[in-house]
Tab-separated table of C-alpha atoms in Angstrom:
chain	number	residue	atom	x	y	z
S	124	MET	CA	10.726	7.656	-12.041
S	125	LYS	CA	8.407	8.397	-14.923
S	126	THR	CA	5.024	9.644	-13.892
S	127	GLY	CA	1.847	10.509	-15.698
S	128	LEU	CA	1.099	12.994	-12.957
S	129	HIS	CA	-2.419	14.339	-12.612
S	130	VAL	CA	-2.645	17.283	-10.238
S	131	ALA	CA	-6.353	17.983	-10.545
S	132	PRO	CA	-8.889	15.497	-9.237
S	133	ILE	CA	-10.138	13.035	-11.803
S	134	VAL	CA	-13.795	12.178	-11.859
S	135	GLY	CA	-14.336	8.537	-11.004
S	136	THR	CA	-17.303	6.412	-10.189
S	137	GLY	CA	-18.799	5.176	-6.965
S	138	ALA	CA	-17.438	6.150	-3.562
S	139	ASP	CA	-14.212	7.622	-4.964
S	140	ALA	CA	-15.881	9.994	-7.435
S	141	GLY	CA	-13.901	13.213	-7.457
S	142	ALA	CA	-11.158	11.861	-5.182
S	143	PRO	CA	-7.729	13.258	-6.105
S	144	ARG	CA	-5.458	10.772	-7.863
S	145	TRP	CA	-1.906	10.262	-8.968
S	146	HIS	CA	-1.178	8.064	-11.969
S	147	GLY	CA	2.287	6.725	-12.505
S	148	HIS	CA	4.399	4.114	-14.166
S	149	TRP	CA	6.976	1.824	-12.601
S	150	ALA	CA	9.304	0.624	-15.340
S	151	HIS	CA	11.569	-1.240	-12.903
S	152	GLU	CA	11.726	-2.184	-9.251
S	153	ASP	CA	13.822	0.948	-8.677
S	154	ASP	CA	10.680	2.965	-9.499
S	155	THR	CA	8.751	0.975	-6.895
S	156	ARG	CA	11.466	1.784	-4.357
S	157	ALA	CA	11.410	5.498	-5.279
S	158	PHE	CA	7.605	5.606	-4.877
S	159	ALA	CA	7.902	3.969	-1.447
S	160	LEU	CA	10.640	6.412	-0.394
S	161	ARG	CA	8.470	9.414	-1.275
S	162	LEU	CA	5.614	8.080	0.842
S	163	ALA	CA	7.993	7.213	3.698
S	164	GLU	CA	9.201	10.815	3.853
S	165	CYS	CA	5.688	12.077	4.651
S	166	PRO	CA	4.766	12.065	8.367
S	167	ALA	CA	1.132	11.284	7.449
S	168	ILE	CA	2.217	7.715	6.682
S	169	ALA	CA	2.672	6.999	10.405
S	170	HIS	CA	-1.040	6.576	11.083
S	171	ALA	CA	-2.449	5.920	7.619
S	172	THR	CA	-4.482	3.006	6.356
S	173	LEU	CA	-3.590	2.111	2.775
S	174	THR	CA	-5.318	-0.546	0.712
S	175	LEU	CA	-3.343	-2.312	-2.012
S	176	HIS	CA	-5.119	-3.663	-5.069
S	177	GLY	CA	-3.750	-5.877	-7.815
S	178	ASP	CA	-3.710	-9.439	-9.020
S	179	LEU	CA	-1.372	-12.076	-7.638
S	180	GLY	CA	2.156	-11.096	-8.590
S	181	ALA	CA	1.269	-7.453	-9.279
S	182	GLY	CA	3.920	-6.178	-6.858
S	183	LYS	CA	1.916	-5.343	-3.726
S	184	THR	CA	4.224	-7.152	-1.310
S	185	THR	CA	7.318	-5.868	-3.123
S	186	PHE	CA	6.033	-2.318	-2.629
S	187	VAL	CA	5.357	-3.042	1.068
S	188	ARG	CA	8.896	-4.355	1.551
S	189	HIS	CA	10.374	-1.193	0.042
S	190	LEU	CA	8.088	1.014	2.144
S	191	LEU	CA	8.932	-0.805	5.373
S	192	ARG	CA	12.677	-0.603	4.642
S	193	ALA	CA	12.297	3.125	3.912
S	194	LEU	CA	10.537	3.531	7.268
S	195	GLY	CA	13.445	1.858	9.079
S	196	VAL	CA	12.108	-1.672	9.579
S	197	SER	CA	14.959	-4.134	9.847
S	198	GLY	CA	14.938	-7.911	9.815
S	199	ARG	CA	12.921	-10.254	7.675
S	200	ILE	CA	9.827	-8.871	5.973
S	201	LYS	CA	7.601	-11.684	4.824
S	202	SER	CA	4.205	-11.832	3.216
S	203	PRO	CA	1.318	-12.327	5.646
S	204	THR	CA	-0.578	-14.547	3.202
S	205	TYR	CA	-0.951	-17.429	5.650
S	206	ALA	CA	-0.808	-15.512	8.919
S	207	VAL	CA	-3.240	-12.794	7.638
S	208	VAL	CA	-1.283	-10.115	9.533
S	209	GLU	CA	2.408	-9.472	10.143
S	210	PRO	CA	3.360	-6.843	12.739
S	211	HIS	CA	6.442	-4.685	12.252
S	212	SER	CA	7.978	-1.774	14.113
S	213	SER	CA	10.614	0.851	13.566
S	214	THR	CA	12.591	2.806	16.123
S	215	SER	CA	14.592	4.609	13.431
S	216	CYS	CA	11.836	6.333	11.469
S	217	ALA	CA	13.089	9.855	10.705
S	218	PHE	CA	9.901	11.738	11.587
S	219	MET	CA	9.026	9.893	14.795
S	220	PRO	CA	10.058	11.580	18.068
S	221	ASP	CA	13.173	10.094	19.692
S	222	GLY	CA	12.346	6.883	21.500
S	223	GLU	CA	8.891	6.574	19.927
S	224	VAL	CA	8.136	3.410	17.985
S	225	LEU	CA	6.330	3.380	14.654
S	226	HIS	CA	3.971	0.384	14.655
S	227	ILE	CA	3.056	-1.140	11.311
S	228	TRP	CA	0.630	-3.940	10.441
S	229	HIS	CA	0.688	-5.628	7.059
S	230	PHE	CA	-2.561	-7.466	6.357
S	231	ASP	CA	-3.264	-9.917	3.561
S	232	PHE	CA	-6.918	-10.904	3.368
S	233	TYR	CA	-6.496	-13.213	0.357
S	234	ARG	CA	-7.566	-16.238	2.437
S	235	PHE	CA	-10.051	-14.283	4.571
S	236	SER	CA	-13.473	-15.860	4.177
S	237	ASP	CA	-15.499	-15.443	7.350
S	238	PRO	CA	-16.323	-12.005	8.784
S	239	ARG	CA	-16.323	-13.573	12.276
S	240	GLU	CA	-12.552	-13.952	11.857
S	241	TRP	CA	-12.351	-10.140	12.045
S	242	GLU	CA	-13.625	-10.038	15.625
S	243	ASP	CA	-11.971	-13.278	16.718
S	244	ALA	CA	-8.553	-12.122	15.511
S	245	GLY	CA	-8.797	-8.705	17.182
S	246	PHE	CA	-8.510	-6.760	13.928
S	247	ARG	CA	-10.885	-4.051	15.170
S	248	GLU	CA	-8.418	-3.236	17.951
S	249	LEU	CA	-5.430	-3.270	15.572
S	250	PHE	CA	-7.101	-0.876	13.157
S	251	ALA	CA	-8.108	1.419	16.046
S	252	SER	CA	-4.563	1.577	17.414
S	253	PRO	CA	-1.934	4.121	16.281
S	254	GLY	CA	0.306	3.079	13.431
S	255	LEU	CA	0.422	2.298	9.728
S	256	LYS	CA	-1.924	-0.319	8.295
S	257	LEU	CA	-1.201	-1.817	4.860
S	258	VAL	CA	-3.983	-4.012	3.506
S	259	GLU	CA	-3.673	-6.419	0.590
S	260	TRP	CA	-6.884	-7.904	-0.844
S	261	PRO	CA	-9.106	-5.414	1.056
S	262	GLU	CA	-12.174	-6.395	-0.965
S	263	ARG	CA	-12.237	-9.701	0.965
S	264	ALA	CA	-12.836	-7.759	4.200
S	265	ALA	CA	-14.686	-4.799	2.695
S	266	ASP	CA	-17.652	-4.828	5.069
S	267	THR	CA	-15.405	-4.862	8.126
S	268	LEU	CA	-12.617	-2.437	7.178
S	269	PRO	CA	-12.697	0.967	8.848
S	270	SER	CA	-12.017	4.215	6.979
S	271	VAL	CA	-9.240	4.036	4.397
S	272	ASP	CA	-6.918	6.981	3.755
S	273	ALA	CA	-5.792	5.920	0.284
S	274	ASP	CA	-5.971	3.155	-2.304
S	275	ILE	CA	-3.019	2.000	-4.366
S	276	HIS	CA	-3.849	0.056	-7.524
S	277	ILE	CA	-0.976	-1.807	-9.192
S	278	GLU	CA	-1.379	-3.568	-12.504
S	279	PRO	CA	0.948	-4.887	-15.190
S	280	GLU	CA	1.728	-2.409	-17.937
S	281	PRO	CA	0.502	-3.618	-21.329
S	282	MET	CA	3.417	-4.346	-23.639
S	283	SER	CA	3.985	-1.854	-26.406
S	284	PRO	CA	6.013	-2.472	-29.556
S	285	ASP	CA	8.970	-0.569	-28.053
S	286	THR	CA	8.968	-2.503	-24.731
S	287	ARG	CA	12.071	-4.626	-24.235
S	288	ALA	CA	11.239	-8.229	-23.306
S	289	ASP	CA	13.293	-8.056	-20.095
S	290	ASP	CA	11.341	-4.935	-18.983
S	291	ALA	CA	7.889	-6.403	-19.625
S	292	ASP	CA	7.718	-8.364	-16.363
S	293	ASP	CA	8.606	-5.372	-14.181
S	294	ALA	CA	6.534	-2.587	-15.764
S	295	ARG	CA	3.493	-1.507	-13.752
S	296	ARG	CA	0.777	1.132	-13.948
S	297	VAL	CA	0.031	2.621	-10.559
S	298	THR	CA	-2.873	4.726	-9.339
S	299	PHE	CA	-2.900	6.347	-5.897
S	300	THR	CA	-6.314	7.673	-4.801
S	301	ALA	CA	-6.597	9.836	-1.672
S	302	PHE	CA	-9.794	9.798	0.419
S	303	THR	CA	-8.893	11.663	3.631
S	304	PRO	CA	-6.666	14.547	4.725
S	305	ALA	CA	-3.899	12.029	5.539
S	306	GLY	CA	-4.302	10.503	2.090
S	307	ARG	CA	-4.078	13.954	0.498
S	308	HIS	CA	-0.838	14.656	2.421
S	309	LEU	CA	0.591	11.418	1.020
S	310	LEU	CA	-0.624	12.361	-2.462
S	311	ALA	CA	1.154	15.727	-2.124
S	312	ALA	CA	4.370	13.853	-1.232
S	313	LEU	CA	4.071	11.893	-4.475
S	314	GLN	CA	3.521	15.093	-6.442
S	315	ALA	CA	6.472	16.953	-4.876
């Protein structure tokens, strides 16, 4: 996996000013899988809240599928676009104590329009419970989301003259920004 690794914090703007970041490049889906595997090896992932940013088709759900597989989730992993949330669990996550289940919730707020849905759907309780929360389209629920450990921004890589046409659709620029101690542990796993 090629990475444009930045070890020192990069000055940003707004709430994430000075937050440590990792910048990388996914040339192929194998790079997405490798990124997910590195995060899945870090015990901090078990109770993290990660927000995923990117346009439709950027690769957010593909990344989630690779992460869930790396965490030991079996069975069908589908996008929660219409359901808003899909629950998952793993009993074979390497860093969980024997017999303990890793609970995972994959949210997609693309169709989220009314903040009252947050309370009605019981999202406050889900976010307060132990487990991993993965949130696509977090800006649609920004006023209701609790603390976030890290942001992952995924965007298409601009084509360069030396980019092969068959690689252009897969190439992505990725930025991981850590906001909390758990987020910094995950960032360290990416930098290892």
